[in-house]
Coordinates of C-alpha atoms in Angstrom, one line a residue:
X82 CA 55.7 -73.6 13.0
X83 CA 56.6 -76.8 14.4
X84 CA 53.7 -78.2 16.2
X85 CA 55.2 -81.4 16.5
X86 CA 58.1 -79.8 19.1
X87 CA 55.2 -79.5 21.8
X88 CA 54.7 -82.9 23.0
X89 CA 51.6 -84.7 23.1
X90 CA 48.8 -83.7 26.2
X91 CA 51.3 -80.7 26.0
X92 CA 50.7 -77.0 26.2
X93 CA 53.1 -74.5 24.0
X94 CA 53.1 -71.0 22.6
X95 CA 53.6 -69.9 19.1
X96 CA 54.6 -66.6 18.1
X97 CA 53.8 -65.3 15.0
X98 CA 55.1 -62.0 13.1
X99 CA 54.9 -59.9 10.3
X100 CA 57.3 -58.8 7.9
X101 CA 58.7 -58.2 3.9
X102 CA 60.8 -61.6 4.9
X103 CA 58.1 -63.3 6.9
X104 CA 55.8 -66.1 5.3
X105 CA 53.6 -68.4 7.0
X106 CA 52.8 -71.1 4.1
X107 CA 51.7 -73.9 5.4
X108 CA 48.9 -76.4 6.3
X109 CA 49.0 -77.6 10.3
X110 CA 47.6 -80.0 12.3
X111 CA 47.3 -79.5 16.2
X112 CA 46.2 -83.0 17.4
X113 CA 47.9 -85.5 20.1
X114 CA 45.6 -83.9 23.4
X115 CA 47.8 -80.8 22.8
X116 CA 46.9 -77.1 23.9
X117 CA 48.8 -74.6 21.7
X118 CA 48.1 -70.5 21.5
X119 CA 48.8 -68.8 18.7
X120 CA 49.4 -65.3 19.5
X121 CA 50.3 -62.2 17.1
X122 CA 53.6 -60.5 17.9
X123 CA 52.7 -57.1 19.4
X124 CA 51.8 -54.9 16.7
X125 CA 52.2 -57.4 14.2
X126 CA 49.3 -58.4 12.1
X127 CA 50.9 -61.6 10.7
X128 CA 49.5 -63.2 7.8
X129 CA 48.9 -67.5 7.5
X130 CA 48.0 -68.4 4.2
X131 CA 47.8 -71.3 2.0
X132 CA 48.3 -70.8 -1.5
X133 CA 50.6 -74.2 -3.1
X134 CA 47.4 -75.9 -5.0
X135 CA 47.1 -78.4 -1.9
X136 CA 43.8 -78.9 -0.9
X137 CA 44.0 -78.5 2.8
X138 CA 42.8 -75.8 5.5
X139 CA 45.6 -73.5 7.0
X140 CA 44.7 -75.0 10.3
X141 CA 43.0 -78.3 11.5
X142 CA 42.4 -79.2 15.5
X143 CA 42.3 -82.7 16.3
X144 CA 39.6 -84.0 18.8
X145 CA 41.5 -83.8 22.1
X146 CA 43.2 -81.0 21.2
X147 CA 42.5 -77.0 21.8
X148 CA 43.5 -74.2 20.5
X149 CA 43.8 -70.1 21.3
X150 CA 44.1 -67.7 18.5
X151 CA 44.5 -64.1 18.8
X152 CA 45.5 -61.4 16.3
X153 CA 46.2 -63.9 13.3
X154 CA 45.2 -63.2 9.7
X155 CA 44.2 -66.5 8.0
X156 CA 44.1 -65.3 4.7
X157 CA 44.3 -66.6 0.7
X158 CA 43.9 -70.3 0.7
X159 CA 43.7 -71.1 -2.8
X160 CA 42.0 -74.2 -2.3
X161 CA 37.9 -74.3 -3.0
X162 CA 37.3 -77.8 -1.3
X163 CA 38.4 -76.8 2.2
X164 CA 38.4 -73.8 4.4
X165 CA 40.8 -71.8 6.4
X166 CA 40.1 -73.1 9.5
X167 CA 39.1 -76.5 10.5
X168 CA 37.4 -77.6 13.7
X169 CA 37.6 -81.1 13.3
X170 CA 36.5 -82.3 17.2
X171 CA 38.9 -79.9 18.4
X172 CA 38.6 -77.1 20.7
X173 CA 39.1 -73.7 19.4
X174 CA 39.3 -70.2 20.8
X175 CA 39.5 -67.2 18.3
X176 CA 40.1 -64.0 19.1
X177 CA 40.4 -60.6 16.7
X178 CA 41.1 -63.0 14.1
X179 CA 40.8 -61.9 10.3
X180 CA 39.4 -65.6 8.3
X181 CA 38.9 -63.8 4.9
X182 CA 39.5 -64.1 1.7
X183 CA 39.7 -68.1 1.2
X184 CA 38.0 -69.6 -1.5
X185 CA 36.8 -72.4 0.4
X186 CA 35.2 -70.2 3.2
X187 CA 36.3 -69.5 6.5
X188 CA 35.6 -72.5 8.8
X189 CA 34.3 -75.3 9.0
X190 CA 33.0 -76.9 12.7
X191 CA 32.7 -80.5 12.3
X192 CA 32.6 -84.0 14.6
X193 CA 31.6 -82.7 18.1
X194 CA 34.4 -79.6 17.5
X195 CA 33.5 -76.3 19.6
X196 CA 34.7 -73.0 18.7
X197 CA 34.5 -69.6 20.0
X198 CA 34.8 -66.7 18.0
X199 CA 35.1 -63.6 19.1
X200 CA 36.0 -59.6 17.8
X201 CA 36.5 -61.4 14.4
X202 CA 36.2 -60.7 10.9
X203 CA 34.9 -63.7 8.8
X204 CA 34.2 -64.0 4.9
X205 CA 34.6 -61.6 2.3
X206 CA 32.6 -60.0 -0.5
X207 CA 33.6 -62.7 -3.3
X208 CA 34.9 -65.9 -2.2
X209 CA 31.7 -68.1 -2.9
X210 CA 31.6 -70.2 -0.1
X211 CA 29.9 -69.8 3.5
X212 CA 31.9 -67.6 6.0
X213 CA 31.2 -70.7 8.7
X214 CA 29.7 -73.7 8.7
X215 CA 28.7 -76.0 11.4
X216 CA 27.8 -79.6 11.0
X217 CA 28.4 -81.0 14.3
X218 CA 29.3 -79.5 17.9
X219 CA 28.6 -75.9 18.7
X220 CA 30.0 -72.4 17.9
X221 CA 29.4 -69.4 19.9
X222 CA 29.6 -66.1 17.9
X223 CA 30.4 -62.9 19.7
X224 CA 30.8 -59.2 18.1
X225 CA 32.0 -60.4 15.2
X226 CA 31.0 -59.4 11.3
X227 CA 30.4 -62.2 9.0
X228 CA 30.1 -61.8 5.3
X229 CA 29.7 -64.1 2.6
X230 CA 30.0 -63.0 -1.2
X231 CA 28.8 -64.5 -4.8
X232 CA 28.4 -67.7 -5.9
X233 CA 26.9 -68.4 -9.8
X234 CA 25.5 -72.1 -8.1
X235 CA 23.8 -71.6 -5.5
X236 CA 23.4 -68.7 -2.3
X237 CA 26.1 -68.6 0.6
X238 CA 25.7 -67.5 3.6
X239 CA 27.4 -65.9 6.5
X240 CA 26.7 -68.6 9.2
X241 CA 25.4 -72.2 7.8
X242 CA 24.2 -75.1 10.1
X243 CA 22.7 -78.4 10.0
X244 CA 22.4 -81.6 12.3
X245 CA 22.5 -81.6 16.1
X246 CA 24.2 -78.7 16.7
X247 CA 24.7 -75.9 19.0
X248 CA 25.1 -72.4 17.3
X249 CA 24.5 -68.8 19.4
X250 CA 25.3 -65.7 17.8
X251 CA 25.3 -62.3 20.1
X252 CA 26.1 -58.4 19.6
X253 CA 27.1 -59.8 15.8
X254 CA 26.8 -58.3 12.3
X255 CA 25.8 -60.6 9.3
X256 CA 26.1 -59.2 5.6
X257 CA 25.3 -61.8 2.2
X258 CA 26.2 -60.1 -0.9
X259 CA 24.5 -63.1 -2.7
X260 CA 21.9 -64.9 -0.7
X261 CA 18.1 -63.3 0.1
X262 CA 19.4 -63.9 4.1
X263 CA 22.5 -64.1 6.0
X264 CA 21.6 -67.5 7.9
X265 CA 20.7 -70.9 7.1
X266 CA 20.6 -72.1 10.6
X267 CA 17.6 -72.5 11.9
X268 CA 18.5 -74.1 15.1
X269 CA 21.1 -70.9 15.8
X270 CA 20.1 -68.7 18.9
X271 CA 20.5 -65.1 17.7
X272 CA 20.0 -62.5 19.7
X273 CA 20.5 -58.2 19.2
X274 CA 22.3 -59.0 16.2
X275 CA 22.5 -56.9 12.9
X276 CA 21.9 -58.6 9.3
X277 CA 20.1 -57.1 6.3
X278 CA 16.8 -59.2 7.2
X279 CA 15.5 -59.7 10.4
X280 CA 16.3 -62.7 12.1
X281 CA 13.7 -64.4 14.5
X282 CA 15.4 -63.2 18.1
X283 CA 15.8 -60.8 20.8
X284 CA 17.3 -57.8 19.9
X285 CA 17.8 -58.1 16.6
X286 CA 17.6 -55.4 14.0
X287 CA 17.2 -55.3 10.2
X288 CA 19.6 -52.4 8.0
X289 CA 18.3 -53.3 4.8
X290 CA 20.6 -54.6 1.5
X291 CA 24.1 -54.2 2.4
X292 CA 25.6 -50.8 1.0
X293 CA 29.5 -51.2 -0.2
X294 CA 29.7 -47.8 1.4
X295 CA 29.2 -49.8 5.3
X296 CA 32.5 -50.8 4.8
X297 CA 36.1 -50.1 3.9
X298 CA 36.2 -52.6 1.1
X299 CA 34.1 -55.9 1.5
X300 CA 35.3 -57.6 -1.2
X301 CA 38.3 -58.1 0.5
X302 CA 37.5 -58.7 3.5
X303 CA 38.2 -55.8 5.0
X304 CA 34.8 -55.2 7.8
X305 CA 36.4 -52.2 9.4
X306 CA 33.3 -49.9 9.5
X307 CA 33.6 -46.6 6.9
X308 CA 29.9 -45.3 6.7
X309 CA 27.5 -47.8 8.9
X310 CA 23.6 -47.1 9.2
X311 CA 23.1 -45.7 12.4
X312 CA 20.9 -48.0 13.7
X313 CA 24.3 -50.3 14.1
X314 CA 25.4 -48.7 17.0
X315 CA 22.9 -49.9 19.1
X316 CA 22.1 -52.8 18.5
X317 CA 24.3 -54.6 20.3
X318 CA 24.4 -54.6 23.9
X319 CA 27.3 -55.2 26.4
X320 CA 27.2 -57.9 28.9
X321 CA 29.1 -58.5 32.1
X322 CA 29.4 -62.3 33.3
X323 CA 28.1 -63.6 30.0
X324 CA 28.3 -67.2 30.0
X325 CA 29.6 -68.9 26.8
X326 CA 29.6 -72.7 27.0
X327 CA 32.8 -73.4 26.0
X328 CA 34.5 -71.2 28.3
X329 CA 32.7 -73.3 31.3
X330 CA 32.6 -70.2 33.3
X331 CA 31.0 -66.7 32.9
X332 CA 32.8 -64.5 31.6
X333 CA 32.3 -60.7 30.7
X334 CA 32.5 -59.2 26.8
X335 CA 35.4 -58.2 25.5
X336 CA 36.7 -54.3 26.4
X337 CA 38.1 -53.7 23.4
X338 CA 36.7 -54.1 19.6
X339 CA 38.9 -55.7 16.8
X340 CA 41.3 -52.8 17.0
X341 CA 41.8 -52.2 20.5
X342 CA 39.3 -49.5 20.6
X343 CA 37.2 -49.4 23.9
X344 CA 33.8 -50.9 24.1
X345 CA 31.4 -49.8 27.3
X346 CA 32.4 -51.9 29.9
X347 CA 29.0 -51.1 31.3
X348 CA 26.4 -53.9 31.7
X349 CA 23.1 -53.2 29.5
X350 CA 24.6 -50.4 27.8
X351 CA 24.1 -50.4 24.0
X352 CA 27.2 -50.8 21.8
X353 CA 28.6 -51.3 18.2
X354 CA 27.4 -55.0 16.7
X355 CA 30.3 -56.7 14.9
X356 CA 33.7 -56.4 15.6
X357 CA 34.6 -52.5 15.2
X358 CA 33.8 -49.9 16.5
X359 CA 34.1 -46.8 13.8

Protein backbone atom coordinates (compact mmCIF):
# COMPACT_ATOMS: atom_id res chain seq x y z
CA UNK A 1 0.00 0.00 0.00
CA UNK A 2 1.64 2.95 -1.23
CA UNK A 3 0.02 5.99 0.22
CA UNK A 4 2.68 8.04 -0.90
CA UNK A 5 1.57 7.38 -4.88
CA UNK A 6 -1.61 9.63 -4.19
CA UNK A 7 -0.45 13.00 -4.17
CA UNK A 8 -0.88 15.48 -1.57
CA UNK A 9 -4.76 17.36 -1.19
CA UNK A 10 -5.33 14.15 -3.36
CA UNK A 11 -8.07 11.61 -3.39
CA UNK A 12 -7.23 7.67 -4.22
CA UNK A 13 -8.67 4.24 -3.77
CA UNK A 14 -7.03 1.33 -2.24
CA UNK A 15 -8.04 -2.13 -2.84
CA UNK A 16 -7.44 -4.56 -0.44
CA UNK A 17 -7.80 -8.62 -0.73
CA UNK A 18 -7.58 -11.70 0.89
CA UNK A 19 -5.70 -14.67 0.28
CA UNK A 20 -3.04 -17.85 1.41
CA UNK A 21 -0.41 -15.31 -0.59
CA UNK A 22 -1.80 -12.04 0.61
CA UNK A 23 -0.32 -10.09 3.62
CA UNK A 24 -0.95 -6.70 4.67
CA UNK A 25 2.15 -6.04 7.27
CA UNK A 26 2.57 -2.73 7.69
CA UNK A 27 2.27 0.54 9.69
CA UNK A 28 0.73 3.60 7.34
CA UNK A 29 0.37 7.09 7.54
CA UNK A 30 -2.43 8.98 5.46
CA UNK A 31 -1.39 12.71 5.95
CA UNK A 32 -0.47 15.57 3.30
CA UNK A 33 -4.66 16.90 3.06
CA UNK A 34 -5.17 13.54 1.32
CA UNK A 35 -8.57 11.58 1.06
CA UNK A 36 -7.96 7.80 0.58
CA UNK A 37 -10.74 4.83 0.82
CA UNK A 38 -9.88 1.73 1.77
CA UNK A 39 -12.31 -0.66 0.48
CA UNK A 40 -12.42 -4.67 0.76
CA UNK A 41 -12.30 -6.57 -2.46
CA UNK A 42 -15.74 -8.06 -2.97
CA UNK A 43 -16.08 -11.02 -0.89
CA UNK A 44 -12.79 -10.63 0.50
CA UNK A 45 -12.39 -10.11 4.18
CA UNK A 46 -8.79 -8.93 4.01
CA UNK A 47 -6.77 -8.87 7.02
CA UNK A 48 -4.13 -5.63 8.05
CA UNK A 49 -2.11 -6.51 10.86
CA UNK A 50 0.98 -5.44 12.54
CA UNK A 51 2.93 -7.92 14.13
CA UNK A 52 7.23 -6.99 13.59
CA UNK A 53 7.77 -5.81 17.44
CA UNK A 54 7.35 -2.01 16.09
CA UNK A 55 5.51 -0.01 18.20
CA UNK A 56 3.15 1.67 15.83
CA UNK A 57 -0.71 1.54 15.04
CA UNK A 58 -1.70 -0.28 11.62
CA UNK A 59 -3.09 2.98 10.55
CA UNK A 60 -2.56 6.71 11.58
CA UNK A 61 -4.56 9.89 9.78
CA UNK A 62 -2.88 13.07 9.75
CA UNK A 63 -4.86 16.29 10.60
CA UNK A 64 -6.00 17.41 7.13
CA UNK A 65 -6.35 14.22 6.03
CA UNK A 66 -9.61 11.72 5.79
CA UNK A 67 -10.12 8.51 5.48
CA UNK A 68 -13.14 5.77 4.40
CA UNK A 69 -12.87 2.23 5.47
CA UNK A 70 -15.14 -0.45 4.66
CA UNK A 71 -14.84 -4.24 5.07
CA UNK A 72 -11.19 -4.24 6.48
CA UNK A 73 -10.00 -6.46 9.38
CA UNK A 74 -7.45 -4.64 11.53
CA UNK A 75 -6.29 -7.41 13.34
CA UNK A 76 -3.05 -8.72 15.65
CA UNK A 77 -0.88 -5.69 16.31
CA UNK A 78 1.55 -7.01 18.67
CA UNK A 79 2.40 -3.82 19.99
CA UNK A 80 0.83 -2.81 23.75
CA UNK A 81 1.81 0.99 23.59
CA UNK A 82 -0.37 1.82 20.55
CA UNK A 83 -3.60 0.81 18.95
CA UNK A 84 -4.81 -0.38 15.67
CA UNK A 85 -6.15 2.53 14.52
CA UNK A 86 -5.10 6.07 15.11
CA UNK A 87 -7.07 9.24 14.74
CA UNK A 88 -4.52 11.64 15.15
CA UNK A 89 -6.55 15.03 13.82
CA UNK A 90 -7.62 13.18 10.96
CA UNK A 91 -10.86 12.37 9.57
CA UNK A 92 -12.07 8.89 9.60
CA UNK A 93 -14.96 6.97 8.28
CA UNK A 94 -15.38 3.24 9.32
CA UNK A 95 -17.57 0.98 8.09
CA UNK A 96 -18.18 -3.05 8.89
CA UNK A 97 -14.76 -2.89 10.02
CA UNK A 98 -13.40 -5.69 12.38
CA UNK A 99 -10.64 -3.59 15.07
CA UNK A 100 -10.03 -6.75 17.24
CA UNK A 101 -7.63 -8.47 18.68
CA UNK A 102 -4.75 -5.78 19.23
CA UNK A 103 -3.00 -5.58 22.30
CA UNK A 104 -2.93 -1.99 22.46
CA UNK A 105 -6.85 -1.63 21.89
CA UNK A 106 -8.54 -0.65 19.01
CA UNK A 107 -8.34 3.13 18.49
CA UNK A 108 -7.32 5.81 19.75
CA UNK A 109 -9.15 9.52 18.82
CA UNK A 110 -6.78 12.09 19.63
CA UNK A 111 -5.97 16.12 18.66
CA UNK A 112 -9.30 17.42 17.31
CA UNK A 113 -9.54 13.84 15.03
CA UNK A 114 -13.27 12.75 14.25
CA UNK A 115 -14.31 9.38 13.45
CA UNK A 116 -17.38 7.61 12.57
CA UNK A 117 -17.89 4.12 13.23
CA UNK A 118 -20.31 2.32 11.97
CA UNK A 119 -21.68 -1.78 11.68
CA UNK A 120 -18.24 -2.45 13.39
CA UNK A 121 -16.84 -4.80 15.66
CA UNK A 122 -14.36 -3.38 18.22
CA UNK A 123 -12.18 -5.09 21.06
CA UNK A 124 -12.06 -8.55 22.04
CA UNK A 125 -12.40 -10.66 25.18
CA UNK A 126 -8.58 -10.49 26.27
CA UNK A 127 -6.47 -7.84 24.86
CA UNK A 128 -6.27 -5.56 28.11
CA UNK A 129 -6.69 -2.33 26.71
CA UNK A 130 -9.82 -0.11 25.91
CA UNK A 131 -11.73 -1.03 22.71
CA UNK A 132 -11.72 3.11 21.95
CA UNK A 133 -10.56 5.89 23.43
CA UNK A 134 -11.13 9.45 22.93
CA UNK A 135 -9.04 12.24 24.19
CA UNK A 136 -9.79 15.02 21.98
CA UNK A 137 -12.38 15.62 19.01
CA UNK A 138 -15.47 13.54 18.70
CA UNK A 139 -16.57 10.01 17.73
CA UNK A 140 -19.99 8.96 16.74
CA UNK A 141 -20.74 5.32 17.36
CA UNK A 142 -23.48 3.65 15.40
CA UNK A 143 -24.72 -0.26 15.66
CA UNK A 144 -21.63 -1.31 16.43
CA UNK A 145 -20.52 -3.99 19.42
CA UNK A 146 -17.66 -2.92 21.54
CA UNK A 147 -15.97 -5.22 23.95
CA UNK A 148 -13.11 -4.93 26.11
CA UNK A 149 -11.42 -7.98 27.89
CA UNK A 150 -8.95 -8.52 31.12
CA UNK A 151 -6.46 -6.51 32.41
CA UNK A 152 -4.45 -7.73 36.02
CA UNK A 153 -3.86 -3.51 36.53
CA UNK A 154 -6.51 -1.86 36.25
CA UNK A 155 -10.45 -2.16 34.49
CA UNK A 156 -10.86 -1.48 30.60
CA UNK A 157 -13.56 -0.46 29.04
CA UNK A 158 -15.34 -0.61 25.85
CA UNK A 159 -15.56 3.23 25.08
CA UNK A 160 -13.06 5.61 27.24
CA UNK A 161 -13.17 9.44 27.22
CA UNK A 162 -11.78 12.44 28.74
CA UNK A 163 -11.29 16.23 27.98
CA UNK A 164 -13.40 18.36 25.71
CA UNK A 165 -14.81 15.91 23.72
CA UNK A 166 -17.66 14.95 21.69
CA UNK A 167 -18.66 11.22 22.02
CA UNK A 168 -22.46 9.77 20.92
CA UNK A 169 -23.16 6.24 20.85
CA UNK A 170 -26.70 4.99 19.19
CA UNK A 171 -28.44 1.44 18.46
CA UNK A 172 -24.84 0.07 19.96
CA UNK A 173 -23.87 -2.95 22.21
CA UNK A 174 -21.23 -2.55 24.97
CA UNK A 175 -19.77 -5.80 26.77
CA UNK A 176 -16.50 -5.46 29.64
CA UNK A 177 -15.29 -8.80 30.57
CA UNK A 178 -13.19 -6.97 33.24
CA UNK A 179 -14.59 -3.69 34.34
CA UNK A 180 -17.94 -3.27 36.79
CA UNK A 181 -19.23 -0.94 33.51
CA UNK A 182 -18.71 -0.67 29.91
CA UNK A 183 -18.09 3.27 29.81
CA UNK A 184 -15.90 5.71 31.33
CA UNK A 185 -17.24 8.59 29.46
CA UNK A 186 -19.20 10.62 31.20
CA UNK A 187 -19.65 13.30 28.72
CA UNK A 188 -20.76 10.45 25.98
CA UNK A 189 -24.45 10.79 24.71
CA UNK A 190 -25.88 7.27 24.78
CA UNK A 191 -29.01 6.55 23.76
CA UNK A 192 -31.11 2.89 23.14
CA UNK A 193 -28.03 1.20 23.59
CA UNK A 194 -27.30 -2.33 25.15
CA UNK A 195 -24.43 -2.90 27.93
CA UNK A 196 -24.52 -5.13 30.98
CA UNK A 197 -25.38 -2.02 33.29
CA UNK A 198 -27.57 0.63 32.50
CA UNK A 199 -26.20 3.65 31.13
CA UNK A 200 -27.88 7.08 32.04
CA UNK A 201 -29.94 7.65 28.43
CA UNK A 202 -32.79 7.21 26.30
CA UNK A 203 -33.49 3.94 25.34
CA UNK A 204 -31.05 2.14 26.94
CA UNK A 205 -31.38 -1.29 28.26
CA UNK A 206 -29.38 -3.37 30.78
CA UNK A 207 -28.75 -7.54 29.86
CA UNK A 208 -26.97 -8.29 32.92
CA UNK A 209 -23.04 -9.92 33.09
CA UNK A 210 -22.08 -10.84 29.73
CA UNK A 211 -22.65 -14.65 29.02
CA UNK A 212 -19.71 -16.29 26.60
CA UNK A 213 -22.77 -18.05 25.14
CA UNK A 214 -24.03 -14.17 23.49
CA UNK A 215 -21.42 -14.66 21.24
CA UNK A 216 -19.59 -16.82 18.79
CA UNK A 217 -16.28 -16.60 20.54
CA UNK A 218 -15.47 -13.18 22.34
CA UNK A 219 -12.16 -13.74 23.17
CA UNK A 220 -11.37 -13.33 19.77
CA UNK A 221 -13.11 -10.94 18.78
CA UNK A 222 -15.50 -12.58 17.00
CA UNK A 223 -19.23 -10.36 18.06
CA UNK A 224 -21.28 -12.33 15.54
CA UNK A 225 -24.35 -13.06 17.74
CA UNK A 226 -24.75 -17.09 18.70
CA UNK A 227 -27.39 -17.05 21.72
CA UNK A 228 -28.25 -13.06 22.54
CA UNK A 229 -30.82 -12.20 25.42
CA UNK A 230 -33.91 -11.35 23.88
CA UNK A 231 -34.27 -8.16 25.08
CA UNK A 232 -31.29 -7.26 22.30
CA UNK A 233 -33.48 -7.21 19.66
CA UNK A 234 -35.13 -4.29 20.49
CA UNK A 235 -33.39 -2.20 21.75
CA UNK A 236 -32.16 -0.44 19.17
CA UNK A 237 -34.19 1.52 16.95
CA UNK A 238 -33.86 2.47 13.16
CA UNK A 239 -33.69 5.96 12.07
CA UNK A 240 -34.21 7.61 8.73
CA UNK A 241 -32.29 11.12 8.17
CA UNK A 242 -30.17 10.64 11.27
CA UNK A 243 -27.80 13.32 11.54
CA UNK A 244 -24.17 12.42 12.46
CA UNK A 245 -21.87 15.45 12.69
CA UNK A 246 -19.27 14.41 10.75
CA UNK A 247 -21.14 13.52 7.88
CA UNK A 248 -22.46 17.31 7.82
CA UNK A 249 -25.63 16.11 6.41
CA UNK A 250 -28.49 13.81 7.58
CA UNK A 251 -28.13 10.76 6.66
CA UNK A 252 -30.37 7.52 7.23
CA UNK A 253 -28.90 4.08 9.19
CA UNK A 254 -27.36 1.69 7.51
CA UNK A 255 -29.73 -1.16 5.54
CA UNK A 256 -27.63 -3.75 6.12
CA UNK A 257 -25.87 -5.20 9.51
CA UNK A 258 -22.06 -6.20 9.53
CA UNK A 259 -22.87 -9.02 7.17
CA UNK A 260 -25.08 -7.70 4.72
CA UNK A 261 -28.15 -8.95 6.38
CA UNK A 262 -31.19 -6.47 6.15
CA UNK A 263 -31.97 -4.17 8.95
CA UNK A 264 -35.78 -2.37 8.87
CA UNK A 265 -35.48 0.30 6.71
CA UNK A 266 -38.50 1.58 8.57
CA UNK A 267 -38.28 4.74 10.72
CA UNK A 268 -39.11 4.04 14.59
CA UNK A 269 -39.13 0.45 14.10
CA UNK A 270 -37.12 -1.52 16.71
CA UNK A 271 -33.99 -3.45 15.59
CA UNK A 272 -30.90 -5.56 16.65
CA UNK A 273 -28.32 -3.20 18.81
CA UNK A 274 -24.70 -3.77 17.70
CA UNK A 275 -23.55 -4.68 14.44
CA UNK A 276 -25.36 -8.17 13.58
CA UNK A 277 -28.14 -9.19 13.25
CA UNK A 278 -28.38 -13.21 14.28
Amino acid sequence: MVVENIPENGEGTIILRSGMDIAYEQSVVVDGGRTIAFLADDGDLPRWTRQDGVDSPQLTVDTGATVLIDGIQFWGNDSSNDPALRVNGGRVWVDRGRIIGNAGGGIVVENNGALVLRNSFVGDGTNGDNAMTVTGGSAHVLYSTLGAGFDNFGDVFPVVCSGNVTVSIRNSLLVSIDSDEEISCPMATVTNTASETLIRGTGNVALGDVGMDWFVDIEAGDFHLDNPPPMLATTAAWEADALIEIAERAIDDPSTDIDGDPRPNIDGIADYAGADVP
